[in-house]
Structures are given as C-alpha cells and as structure tokens.
C-alpha atoms as one frame of an Amber mdcrd trajectory, in Angstrom:
protein
 -64.366  58.113  34.164 -67.744  56.705  35.630 -66.260  55.814  38.820 -64.546
  59.181  39.288 -68.422  61.008  38.407 -69.925  58.585  41.925 -67.219  59.434
  43.377 -67.265  63.266  43.082 -70.910  63.709  42.699 -71.720  63.767  46.711
 -70.982  67.131  48.305 -69.683  65.021  51.492 -66.959  62.798  49.070 -65.706
  65.659  48.030 -65.619  68.212  50.796 -63.699  64.269  52.558 -61.559  63.936
  49.481 -60.810  67.491  50.491 -59.790  67.164  54.250 -57.883  63.901  53.366
 -55.568  66.281  50.973 -55.379  68.620  53.857 -54.225  66.055  55.981 -51.939
  64.539  53.708 -50.533  67.823  53.181 -49.841  68.905  56.428 -49.014  65.784
  58.642 -46.222  65.591  55.608 -45.028  69.372  55.680 -45.110  68.192  59.921
 -42.859  65.107  59.498 -40.224  66.710  57.097 -40.170  69.252  59.444 -40.032
  67.705  62.535 -37.260  64.957  60.839 -34.274  65.752  63.158 -32.885  69.184
  64.671 -32.759  73.041  62.721 -30.266  74.901  63.528 -29.308  78.168  63.099
 -25.938  79.073  62.200 -23.868  82.463  61.330 -21.711  82.325  58.893 -17.526
  82.454  59.482 -15.198  85.725  59.370 -13.733  85.560  55.946 -10.298  84.352
  54.920  -8.668  87.716  54.967  -9.818  89.393  57.252  -6.670  90.568  59.017
  -5.599  91.981  55.574  -9.355  93.485  55.166  -8.860  95.058  58.749  -4.734
  96.142  57.814  -6.224  98.237  55.305  -9.160  99.443  57.179  -7.262 100.442
  60.150  -4.266 102.165  57.499  -2.908 105.307  58.516  -0.862 105.653  54.993
  -0.576 104.168  51.519   2.333 101.956  52.375  -0.056 100.656  55.492  -2.317
  99.331  53.366   0.277  98.216  50.934   1.961  96.191  54.045  -1.932  95.110
  55.024  -2.208  93.425  51.923   1.184  92.071  50.829   1.358  88.359  50.261
  -2.292  87.758  48.594  -3.016  87.515  44.988  -2.870  91.195  43.135  -6.597
  90.803  41.902  -7.651  90.588  45.989  -4.660  92.898  47.049  -6.591  95.595
  44.834 -10.146  94.041  46.093  -9.624  94.557  49.598  -7.946  97.832  48.971
 -10.783  98.726  46.968 -13.219  97.242  49.348 -11.888  99.089  52.735 -12.066
 102.492  51.183 -15.219 102.474  50.534 -16.250 101.632  53.211 -14.067 104.435
  55.112 -15.963 106.497  52.922 -19.687 105.731  54.433 -20.032 109.120  56.747
 -20.903 107.649  59.812 -18.844 105.709  62.554 -22.124 103.570  62.587 -22.715
 103.162  58.852 -19.110 102.052  58.734 -18.820 100.244  61.816 -22.099  97.639
  59.772 -20.502  98.493  56.319 -17.054  96.278  57.566 -18.554  94.040  60.094
 -21.146  92.689  57.129 -18.019  92.483  54.896 -16.231  91.194  57.225 -19.028
  87.998  57.090 -18.423  84.561  54.157 -21.867  83.892  52.947 -20.564  82.241
  50.547 -18.438  79.396  52.632 -20.041  75.981  52.647 -22.900  76.046  54.955
 -21.020  72.656  57.678 -18.083  75.868  58.405 -21.131  78.153  59.801 -20.916
  77.863  63.503 -23.668  77.023  65.030 -25.255  79.076  67.884 -28.614  77.448
  68.749 -30.427  74.249  68.115 -34.583  73.159  67.581 -36.969  70.920  67.153
 -38.327  72.415  63.682 -37.493  74.855  60.924 -40.355  77.250  62.096 -39.481
  77.131  65.778 -35.514  77.859  64.334 -37.711  80.606  62.394 -39.428  82.304
  64.852 -36.257  82.605  66.641 -34.047  83.601  64.692 -36.802  86.793  63.721
 -37.400  87.730  67.783 -33.291  88.268  67.600 -33.157  89.984  64.624 -36.046
  92.450  65.970 -33.988  93.058  69.128 -30.611  93.433  67.414 -32.876  96.499
  64.956 -34.382  97.292  68.030 -30.543  97.748  69.761 -28.624  99.391  66.351
 -31.759 101.897  66.357 -31.325 103.361  69.871 -27.210 103.742  68.986 -27.788
 105.325  65.681 -30.612 107.744  66.960 -28.805 108.411  70.055 -26.356 110.077
  68.628 -25.838 110.010  65.106 -22.894 111.790  64.594 -20.942 110.388  66.498
 -17.476 109.239  65.729 -16.170 106.234  68.181 -18.583 103.731  69.017 -18.162
 102.192  72.903 -16.393  98.270  72.343 -20.545  97.469  73.859 -21.823  98.924
  70.653 -19.461  97.436  68.493 -20.668  94.045  69.982 -24.462  94.963  68.991
 -22.852  95.807  64.921 -21.146  92.678  65.270 -24.295  90.758  66.283 -26.645
  91.792  64.284 -24.566  91.818  61.355 -24.766  87.763  62.035 -27.632  88.025
  62.572 -28.985  89.346  59.542 -26.835  86.414  57.425 -28.170  83.560  59.902
 -29.789  81.382  58.665 -31.584  78.054  59.422 -30.622  74.584  58.386 -31.310
  71.420  58.978 -29.275  69.167  61.011 -28.751  67.023  58.276 -26.095  69.314
  56.283 -24.194  68.964  59.254 -23.605  65.252  59.117 -20.379  65.323  56.541
 -18.849  67.806  59.031
C-alpha cells in the first residue's frame, strides 16, 4: 500500500499513468480494428421470395393459393398474411418499401450475406455505410415527394428502393466471420 501511495502522490505520475492507460486502450482498439479486413455485407433474399411475390401480385384467391402451394401450411398463412398486409399500405412507394424489406433475410447466417465492399477498419466501413445510406435516403425522399400519390414506380426508382432496403439492413463485419465459407 505504501508503494501505491508513493507512486500516486505526484500529480505527474498520475498524469503519466492516465496517459499510459489511454495509450494502451487506443492502441489496443486500433490494433483490434485493423486486424484483418472488414466487409460491408447485405442480407440474402428470403427462400420464399417467389411465393411472397406471387401472393403479392395475385389477382384472386386462387392465385394466392397457387403462389404459396407447396409450402408448409403455417408458412402459407404467414406469407399470404404478409402480402395482404403490404397491399393494404396506401401508396405505391410505401408498399414497395415494405415488400423489399420483407424480401430481405436478416436472420440468415452472416457468411451467406453478400459482400459489397472491403475496408481496412470497422470505422471506415461504417462511415461508408452511413454515407451510402444518407445518399439512398436523400434520393428516396425526392422520389416520395415528387409524386406521393403515384401508383407506379419506374424501374430506376424500383432499383433505388432495392438499394435503400439493402443498405438499411447492411452490416459491417470482420473478415473472420467469412473465413468458414
């Protein structure tokens, strides 16, 4: 205890110790962050995407049944309900966003996600992800405000909302999560 008191009596020693601790923490974080690459990844599409799209575009009850045929009964009900819920959304843009979000499988194991970028650090990956998200959000806002009552989206705008949906659900993950591929 005397040694401890002697070491910490001097303000300089406390400052030096604090600086050393901060240095270890910062160097440790930098080393951990720069160890290997970081990937920006987006989720895969759900396995039942064809069934969901079929139920969404169906024009009759028979079409819905045909779209989900072959799936277990509980999944048939789930997909038909999901399609119906999306179809009750008032505008085409909001329906499109909801459909594209429903098609993303965020519960899939990370190694099955699609890599869209490689970065030196988690911070640079996250910065790029945020920048892309801001860009997509800005472009989507312009589409939403240009004609809010429109019932039709151009192919270009459909692709914009696909990118927005994927970007919203994207993640930055260390390279080590993909080594088991």
